[in-house]
Short mmCIF file of C-alpha atoms and ligand atoms in Angstrom, two decimals:
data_model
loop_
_atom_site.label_atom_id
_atom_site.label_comp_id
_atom_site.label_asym_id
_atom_site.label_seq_id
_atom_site.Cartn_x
_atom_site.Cartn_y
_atom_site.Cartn_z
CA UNK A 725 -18.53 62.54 54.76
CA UNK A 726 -21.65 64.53 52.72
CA UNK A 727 -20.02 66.19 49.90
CA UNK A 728 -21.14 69.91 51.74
CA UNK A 729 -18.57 68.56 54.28
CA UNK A 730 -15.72 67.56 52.46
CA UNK A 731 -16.55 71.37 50.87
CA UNK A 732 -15.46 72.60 54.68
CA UNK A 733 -12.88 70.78 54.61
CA UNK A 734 -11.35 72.18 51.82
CA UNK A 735 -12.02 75.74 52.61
CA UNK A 736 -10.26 75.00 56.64
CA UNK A 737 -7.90 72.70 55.61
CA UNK A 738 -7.04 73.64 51.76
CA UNK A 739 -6.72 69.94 51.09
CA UNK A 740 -8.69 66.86 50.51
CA UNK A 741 -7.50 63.48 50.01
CA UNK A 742 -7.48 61.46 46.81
CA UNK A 743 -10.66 59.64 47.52
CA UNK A 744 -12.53 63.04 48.97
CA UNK A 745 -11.54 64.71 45.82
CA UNK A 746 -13.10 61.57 43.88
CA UNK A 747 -16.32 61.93 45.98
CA UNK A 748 -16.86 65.14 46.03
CA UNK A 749 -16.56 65.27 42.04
CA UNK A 750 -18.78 62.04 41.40
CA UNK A 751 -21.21 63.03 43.81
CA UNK A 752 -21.84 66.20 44.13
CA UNK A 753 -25.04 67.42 43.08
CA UNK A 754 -26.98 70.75 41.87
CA UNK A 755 -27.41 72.50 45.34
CA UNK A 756 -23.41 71.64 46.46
CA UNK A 757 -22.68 73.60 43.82
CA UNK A 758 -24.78 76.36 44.46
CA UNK A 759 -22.99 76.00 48.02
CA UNK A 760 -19.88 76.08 46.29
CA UNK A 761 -20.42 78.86 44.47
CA UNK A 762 -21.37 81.36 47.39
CA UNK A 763 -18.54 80.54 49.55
CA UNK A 764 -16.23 81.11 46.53
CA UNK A 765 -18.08 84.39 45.35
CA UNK A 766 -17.81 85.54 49.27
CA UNK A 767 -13.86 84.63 49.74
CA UNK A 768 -13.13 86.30 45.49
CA UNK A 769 -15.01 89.11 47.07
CA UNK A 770 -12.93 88.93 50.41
CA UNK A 771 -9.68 89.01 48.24
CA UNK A 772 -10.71 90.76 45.01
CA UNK A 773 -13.81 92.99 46.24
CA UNK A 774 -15.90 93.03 43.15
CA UNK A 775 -12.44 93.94 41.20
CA UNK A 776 -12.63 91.97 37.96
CA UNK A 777 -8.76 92.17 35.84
CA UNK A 778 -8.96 92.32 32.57
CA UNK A 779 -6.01 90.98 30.50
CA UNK A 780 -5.66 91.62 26.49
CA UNK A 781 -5.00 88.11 24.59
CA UNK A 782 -2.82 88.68 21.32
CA UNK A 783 -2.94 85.40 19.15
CA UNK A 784 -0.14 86.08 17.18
CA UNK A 785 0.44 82.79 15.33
CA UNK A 786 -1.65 79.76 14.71
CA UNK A 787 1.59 78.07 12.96
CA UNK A 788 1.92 74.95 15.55
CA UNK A 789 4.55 72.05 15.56
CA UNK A 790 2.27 69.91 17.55
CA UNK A 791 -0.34 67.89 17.30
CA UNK A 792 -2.49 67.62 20.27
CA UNK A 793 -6.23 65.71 19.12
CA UNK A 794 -8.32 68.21 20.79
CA UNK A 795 -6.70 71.47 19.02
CA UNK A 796 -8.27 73.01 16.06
CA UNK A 797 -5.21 74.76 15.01
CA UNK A 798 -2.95 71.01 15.49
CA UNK A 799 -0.58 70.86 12.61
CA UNK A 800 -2.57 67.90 10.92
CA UNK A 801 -5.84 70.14 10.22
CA UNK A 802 -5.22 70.87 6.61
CA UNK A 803 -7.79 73.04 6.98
CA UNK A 804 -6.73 76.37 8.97
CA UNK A 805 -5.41 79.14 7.19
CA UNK A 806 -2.08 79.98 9.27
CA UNK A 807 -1.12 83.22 9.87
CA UNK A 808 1.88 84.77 11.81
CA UNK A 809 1.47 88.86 12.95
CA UNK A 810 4.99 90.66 12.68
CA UNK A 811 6.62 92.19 15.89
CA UNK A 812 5.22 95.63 14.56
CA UNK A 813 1.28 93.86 14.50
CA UNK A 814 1.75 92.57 18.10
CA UNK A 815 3.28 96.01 19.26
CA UNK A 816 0.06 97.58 17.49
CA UNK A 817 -2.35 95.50 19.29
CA UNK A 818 -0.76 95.93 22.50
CA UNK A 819 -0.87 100.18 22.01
CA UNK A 820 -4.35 99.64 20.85
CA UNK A 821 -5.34 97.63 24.01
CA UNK A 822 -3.97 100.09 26.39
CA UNK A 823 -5.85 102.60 25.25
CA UNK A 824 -9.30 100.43 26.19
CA UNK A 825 -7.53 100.07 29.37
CA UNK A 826 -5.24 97.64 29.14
CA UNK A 827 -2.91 96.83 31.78
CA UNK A 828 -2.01 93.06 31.20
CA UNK A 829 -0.91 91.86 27.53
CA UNK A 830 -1.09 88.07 26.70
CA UNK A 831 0.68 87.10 23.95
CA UNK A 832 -0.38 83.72 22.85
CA UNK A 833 0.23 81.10 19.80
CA UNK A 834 0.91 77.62 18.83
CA UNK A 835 4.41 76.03 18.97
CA UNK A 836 6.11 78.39 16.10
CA UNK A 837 9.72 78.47 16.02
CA UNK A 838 9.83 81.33 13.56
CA UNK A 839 9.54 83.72 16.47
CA UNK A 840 12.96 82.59 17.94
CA UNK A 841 14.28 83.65 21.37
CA UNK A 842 16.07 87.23 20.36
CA UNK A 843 12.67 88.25 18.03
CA UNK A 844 10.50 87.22 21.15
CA UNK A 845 12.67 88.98 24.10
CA UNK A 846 12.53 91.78 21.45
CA UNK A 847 9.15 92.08 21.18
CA UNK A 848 8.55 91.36 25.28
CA UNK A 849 10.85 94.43 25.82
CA UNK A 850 9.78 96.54 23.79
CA UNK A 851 5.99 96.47 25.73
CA UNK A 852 7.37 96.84 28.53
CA UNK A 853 9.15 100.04 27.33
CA UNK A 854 6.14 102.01 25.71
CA UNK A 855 3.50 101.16 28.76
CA UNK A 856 6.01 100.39 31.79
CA UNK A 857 3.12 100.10 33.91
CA UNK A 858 1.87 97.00 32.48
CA UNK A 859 2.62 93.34 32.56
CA UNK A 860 3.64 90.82 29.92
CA UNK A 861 2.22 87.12 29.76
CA UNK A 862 3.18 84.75 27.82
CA UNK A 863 1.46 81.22 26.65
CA UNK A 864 4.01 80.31 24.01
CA UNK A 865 3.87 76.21 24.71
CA UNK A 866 6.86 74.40 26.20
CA UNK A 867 10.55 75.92 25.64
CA UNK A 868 13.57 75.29 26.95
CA UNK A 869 14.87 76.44 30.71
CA UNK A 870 16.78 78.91 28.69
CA UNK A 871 14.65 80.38 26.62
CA UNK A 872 11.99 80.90 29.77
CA UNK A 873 15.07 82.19 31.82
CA UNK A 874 16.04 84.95 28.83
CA UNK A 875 12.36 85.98 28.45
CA UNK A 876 12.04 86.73 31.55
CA UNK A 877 15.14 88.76 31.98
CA UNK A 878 13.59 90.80 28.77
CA UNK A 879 10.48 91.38 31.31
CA UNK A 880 8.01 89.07 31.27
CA UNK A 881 5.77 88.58 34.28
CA UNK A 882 3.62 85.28 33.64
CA UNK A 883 3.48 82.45 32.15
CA UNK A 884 0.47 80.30 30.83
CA UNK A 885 1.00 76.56 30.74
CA UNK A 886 -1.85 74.66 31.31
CA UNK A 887 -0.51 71.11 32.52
CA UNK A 888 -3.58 69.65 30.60
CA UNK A 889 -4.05 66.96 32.67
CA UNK A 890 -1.83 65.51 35.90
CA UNK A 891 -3.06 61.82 34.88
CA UNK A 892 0.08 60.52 32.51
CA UNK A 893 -1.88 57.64 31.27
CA UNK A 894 -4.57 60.97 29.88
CA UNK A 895 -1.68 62.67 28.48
CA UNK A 896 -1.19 60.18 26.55
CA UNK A 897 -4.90 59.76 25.36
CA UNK A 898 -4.74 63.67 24.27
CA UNK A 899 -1.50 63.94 22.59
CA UNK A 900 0.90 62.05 19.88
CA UNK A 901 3.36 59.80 21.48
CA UNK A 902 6.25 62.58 20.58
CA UNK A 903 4.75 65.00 23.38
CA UNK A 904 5.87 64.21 26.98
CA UNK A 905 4.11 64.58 29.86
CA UNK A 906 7.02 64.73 32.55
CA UNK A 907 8.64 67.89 30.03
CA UNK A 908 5.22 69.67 30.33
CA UNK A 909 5.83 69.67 34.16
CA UNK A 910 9.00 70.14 34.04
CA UNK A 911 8.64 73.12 32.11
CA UNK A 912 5.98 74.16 34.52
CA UNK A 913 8.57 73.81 37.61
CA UNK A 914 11.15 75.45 35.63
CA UNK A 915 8.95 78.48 35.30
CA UNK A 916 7.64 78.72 38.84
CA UNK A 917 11.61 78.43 39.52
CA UNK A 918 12.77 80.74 37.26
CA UNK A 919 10.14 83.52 39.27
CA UNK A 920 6.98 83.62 36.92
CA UNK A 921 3.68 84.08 37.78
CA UNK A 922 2.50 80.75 36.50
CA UNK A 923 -0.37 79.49 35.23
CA UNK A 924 -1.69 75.88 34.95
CA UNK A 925 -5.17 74.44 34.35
CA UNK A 926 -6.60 71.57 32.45
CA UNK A 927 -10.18 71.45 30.35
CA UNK A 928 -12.95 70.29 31.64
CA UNK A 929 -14.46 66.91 30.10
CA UNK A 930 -11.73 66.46 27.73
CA UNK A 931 -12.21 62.90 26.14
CA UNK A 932 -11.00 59.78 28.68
CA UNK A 933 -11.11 61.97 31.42
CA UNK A 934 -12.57 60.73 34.71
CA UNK A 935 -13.09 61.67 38.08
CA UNK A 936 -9.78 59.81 39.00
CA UNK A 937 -8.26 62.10 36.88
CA UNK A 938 -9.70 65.59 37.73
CA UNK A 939 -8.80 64.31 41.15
CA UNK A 940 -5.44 64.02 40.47
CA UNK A 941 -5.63 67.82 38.63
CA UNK A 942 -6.95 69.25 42.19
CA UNK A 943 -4.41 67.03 43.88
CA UNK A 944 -1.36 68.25 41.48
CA UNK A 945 -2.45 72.16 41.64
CA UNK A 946 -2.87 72.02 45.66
CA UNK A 947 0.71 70.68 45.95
CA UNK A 948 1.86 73.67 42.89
CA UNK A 949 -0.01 76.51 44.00
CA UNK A 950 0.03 77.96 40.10
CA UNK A 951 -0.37 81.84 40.63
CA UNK A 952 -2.92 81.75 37.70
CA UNK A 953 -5.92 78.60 36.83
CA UNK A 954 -7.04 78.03 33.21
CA UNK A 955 -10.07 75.64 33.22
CA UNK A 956 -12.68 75.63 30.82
CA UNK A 957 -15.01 72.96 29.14
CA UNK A 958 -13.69 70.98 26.15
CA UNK A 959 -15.49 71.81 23.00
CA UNK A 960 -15.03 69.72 19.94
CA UNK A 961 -13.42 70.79 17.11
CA UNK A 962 -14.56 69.49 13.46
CA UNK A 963 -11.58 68.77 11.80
CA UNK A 964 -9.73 66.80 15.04
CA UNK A 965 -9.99 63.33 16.22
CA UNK A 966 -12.37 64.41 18.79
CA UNK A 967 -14.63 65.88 16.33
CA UNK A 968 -17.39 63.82 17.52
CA UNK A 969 -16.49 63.62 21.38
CA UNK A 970 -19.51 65.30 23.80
CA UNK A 971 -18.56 68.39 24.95
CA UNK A 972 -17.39 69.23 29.07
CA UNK A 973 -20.31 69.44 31.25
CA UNK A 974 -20.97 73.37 31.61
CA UNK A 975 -22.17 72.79 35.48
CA UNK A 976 -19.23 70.60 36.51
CA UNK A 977 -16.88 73.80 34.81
CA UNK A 978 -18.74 76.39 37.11
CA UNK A 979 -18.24 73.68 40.09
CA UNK A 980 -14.32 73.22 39.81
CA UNK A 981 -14.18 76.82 39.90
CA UNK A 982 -15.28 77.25 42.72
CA UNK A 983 -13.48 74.55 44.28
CA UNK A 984 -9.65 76.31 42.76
CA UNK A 985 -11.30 79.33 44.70
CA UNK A 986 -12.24 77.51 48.06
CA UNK A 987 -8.58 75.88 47.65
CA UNK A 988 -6.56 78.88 46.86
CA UNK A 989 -8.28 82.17 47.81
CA UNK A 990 -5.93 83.90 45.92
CA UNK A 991 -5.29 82.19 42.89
CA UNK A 992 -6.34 84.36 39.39
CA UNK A 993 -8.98 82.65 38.27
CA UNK A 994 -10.44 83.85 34.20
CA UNK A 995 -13.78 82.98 33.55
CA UNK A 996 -12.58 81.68 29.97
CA UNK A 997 -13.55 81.91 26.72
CA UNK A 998 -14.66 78.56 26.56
CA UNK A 999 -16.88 78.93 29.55
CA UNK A 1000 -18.44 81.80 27.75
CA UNK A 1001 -18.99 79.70 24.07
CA UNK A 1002 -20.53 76.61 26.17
CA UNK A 1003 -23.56 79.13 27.58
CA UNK A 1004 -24.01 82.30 26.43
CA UNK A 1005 -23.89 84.17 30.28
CA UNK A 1006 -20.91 80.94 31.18
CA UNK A 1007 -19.00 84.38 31.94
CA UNK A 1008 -20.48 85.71 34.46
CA UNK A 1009 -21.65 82.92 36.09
CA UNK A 1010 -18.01 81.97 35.99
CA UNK A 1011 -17.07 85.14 37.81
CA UNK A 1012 -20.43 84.44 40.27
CA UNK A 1013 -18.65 81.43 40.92
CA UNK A 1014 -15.81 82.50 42.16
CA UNK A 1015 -13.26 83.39 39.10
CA UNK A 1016 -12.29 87.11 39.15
CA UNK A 1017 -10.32 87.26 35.54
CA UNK A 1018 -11.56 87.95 31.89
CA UNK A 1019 -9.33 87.69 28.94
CA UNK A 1020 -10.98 89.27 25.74
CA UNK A 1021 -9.10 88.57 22.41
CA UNK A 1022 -7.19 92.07 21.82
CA UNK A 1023 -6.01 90.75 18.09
CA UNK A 1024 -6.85 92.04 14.63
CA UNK A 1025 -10.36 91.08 13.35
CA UNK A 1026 -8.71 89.91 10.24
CA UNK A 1027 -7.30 86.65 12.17
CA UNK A 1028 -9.40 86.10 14.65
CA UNK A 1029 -11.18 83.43 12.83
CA UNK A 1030 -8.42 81.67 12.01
CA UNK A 1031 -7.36 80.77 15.65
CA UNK A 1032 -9.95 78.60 16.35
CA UNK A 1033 -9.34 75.78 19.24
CA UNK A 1034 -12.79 75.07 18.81
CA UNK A 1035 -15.94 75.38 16.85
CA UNK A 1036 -17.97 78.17 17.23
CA UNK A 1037 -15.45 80.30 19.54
CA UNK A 1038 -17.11 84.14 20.60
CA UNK A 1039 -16.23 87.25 19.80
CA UNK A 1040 -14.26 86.01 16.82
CA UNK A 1041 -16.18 88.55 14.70
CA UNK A 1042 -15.74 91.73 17.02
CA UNK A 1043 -13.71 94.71 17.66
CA UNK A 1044 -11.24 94.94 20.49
CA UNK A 1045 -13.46 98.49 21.32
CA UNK A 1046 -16.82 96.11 20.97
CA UNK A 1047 -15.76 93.59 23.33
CA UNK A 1048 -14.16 95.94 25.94
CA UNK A 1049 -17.68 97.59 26.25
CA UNK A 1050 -19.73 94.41 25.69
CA UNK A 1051 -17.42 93.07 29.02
CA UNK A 1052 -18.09 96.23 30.93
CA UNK A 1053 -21.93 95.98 30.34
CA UNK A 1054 -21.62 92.37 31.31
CA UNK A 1055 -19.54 92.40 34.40
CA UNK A 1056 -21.84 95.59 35.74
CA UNK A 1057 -25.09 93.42 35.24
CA UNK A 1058 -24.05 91.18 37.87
CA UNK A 1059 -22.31 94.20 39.96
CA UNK A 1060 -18.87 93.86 38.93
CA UNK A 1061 -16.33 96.65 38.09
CA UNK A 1062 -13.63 95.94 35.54
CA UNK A 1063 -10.69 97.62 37.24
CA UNK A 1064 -7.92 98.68 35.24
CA UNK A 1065 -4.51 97.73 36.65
CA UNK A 1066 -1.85 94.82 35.95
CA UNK A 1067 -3.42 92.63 38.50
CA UNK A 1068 -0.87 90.77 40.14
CA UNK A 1069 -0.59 87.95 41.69
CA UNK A 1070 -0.55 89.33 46.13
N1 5AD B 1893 -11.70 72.80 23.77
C1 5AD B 1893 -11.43 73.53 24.86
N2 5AD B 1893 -10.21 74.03 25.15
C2 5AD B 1893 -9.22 73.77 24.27
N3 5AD B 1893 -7.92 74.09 24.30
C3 5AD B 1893 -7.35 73.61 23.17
N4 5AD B 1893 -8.24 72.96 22.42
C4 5AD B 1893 -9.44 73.03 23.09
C5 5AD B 1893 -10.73 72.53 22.86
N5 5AD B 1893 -11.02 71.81 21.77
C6 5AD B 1893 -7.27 74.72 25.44
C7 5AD B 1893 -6.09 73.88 25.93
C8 5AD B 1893 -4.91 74.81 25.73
C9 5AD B 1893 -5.54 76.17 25.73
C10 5AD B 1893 -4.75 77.22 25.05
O1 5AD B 1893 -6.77 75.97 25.07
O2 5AD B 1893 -6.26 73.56 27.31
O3 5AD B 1893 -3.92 74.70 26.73
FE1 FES B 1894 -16.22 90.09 22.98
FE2 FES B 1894 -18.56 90.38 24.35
S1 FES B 1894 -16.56 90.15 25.11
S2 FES B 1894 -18.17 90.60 22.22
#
């Protein structure tokens, strides 16, 4: 089957087989991705009109207990300066971003046990009391069942958890032999379980990745149905292992988006930050291909420069105000609309 076939396929059948999926992402070339693209703009615009959500990311700590090769904040880089904003700096941001319109808060940082489970349910509730018409998501790492469960019960609506990669063998290339694949996915069933939103996703062109394994990525989120997709491009970091790996391929980034469109029309898709540090318009042709999400950084100037996954991240020298306008020019020189509500998951 041509590759514009098996792209049918997917968008009757919302499934491919291993070896499809392994065709269609070797072979595929410049104008089945332009194909791509429009069928996934027209069924985003089918679900989403041309709705884009906006969701405010606080990155409260960069303190992490892991190690993963490709991170820049990984707990061997001697050379971050760590930081941890208190409950009162999170709240702040959060009051700050619903002002700009605000209507979806993601708290975000590395593996930090300081913020323990009553300081976190603390902080979760206590959003959710001054704006109860937003939503809470969180991208903490892996926890415990428990810990998810009581989280939850303090309010929170999402979780972010990208599964990295559904290739075992790749986990293995990516992280220190003390992280575990099978817990990642555990933790990833335990949260769909537990009644999150939930959010998986993988980078694009991460070092020893193959088509096998993005195959297996398509194959794992078709059988998970995550609520919520991260994907963007890997982008080296200088003081990690990988320092010196190429970075993801920009067009095969804009390409699997579309496909997580064509395969679940109603998954939330962010055109992510990477996408937009990897080309300087990589956000809106993210959202022209199909994504209907943007996640601007909503944390204090002062420490925005310290949470750096990779080099030369953007808007790491901005204003929340600055990059709430800069998205609204952006999104309404392609004809988008940024629409201000807690865009849920239908
Ligand atoms: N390049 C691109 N994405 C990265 N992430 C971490 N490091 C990098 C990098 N060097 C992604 C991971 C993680 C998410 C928060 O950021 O997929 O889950
Ligand atoms: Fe931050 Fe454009 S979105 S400066």
């Amino acid at each position: 089957m041509a590759v514009r076939e098996l792209i049918d396929k997917l968008n009757c059948e919302k499934k491919l087989s291993h070896d499809e999926w392994v065709k269609l992402i070797k072979e595929y070339d410049e104008s089945d991705r332009t194909y791509a693209a429009e069928l996934a703009r027209c069924i985003s615009q089918e679900m989403f009109g041309k709705d884009i959500y906006i969701r405010g990311i606080v990155e409260f700590s960069n303190i992490c207990k892991n190690d993963c090769l490709y991170c820049g904040i990984r707990r061997s880089n001697g050379n971050v300066s760590r930081y941890r904003l208190t409950a009162e700096e999170i709240l702040q941001c959060c009051d700050e971003g619903y002002g700009y319109g605000f209507r979806t808060f993601v708290l975000q940082s590395g593996e930090d046990a300081f913020y323990d489970r009553e300081m976190l349910c603390g902080i979760v509730s206590e959003i959710k009391k001054r704006h109860s018409d937003c939503a809470v998501t969180l991208s903490l790492g892996e926890k415990s069942r428990e810990d998810y469960e009581a989280l939850f019960n303090a309010g929170a609506d999402r979780y972010l958890l990208r599964h990295e990669t559904a290739d075992e063998e790749h986990y293995k290339k990516l992280h220190p032999a003390e992280m575990s694949w099978k817990n990642r996915m555990e933790c990833l069933s335990d949260l769909k379980e537990i009644g999150y939103q939930t959010g998986c996703g993988m980078m694009i062109g991460s070092p020893y990745q193959t088509a096998e394994c993005l195959a297996e990525d398509m194959e794992f989120m078709c059988d998970f149905k995550p609520e919520m997709i991260g994907i963007g491009p890997f982008l080296p970091h200088k003081d990690t292992p990988f320092r010196s790996c190429p970075q993801g391929s920009y067009e095969l980034t804009l390409f699997l988006l579309s496909i997580c469109r064509i395969m679940l029309p109603d998954v939330l898709l962010p055109a992510t930050t990477a996408l937009g540090t990897i080309n300087p318009k990589g956000r809106e042709q993210g959202v022209l291909s199909g994504a209907n999400v943007i996640m601007p950084n909503l944390s204090p100037v002062a420490v925005r420069k310290k949470y750096m996954l990779y080099d030369n991240k953007i808007c790491t020298g901005d204003e929340s105000a600055q990059c709430r306008a800069c998205l609204e020019r952006r999104m309404e020189s392609i004809g988008y609309k940024i629409k201000i509500s807690r865009g849920d998951h239908i």
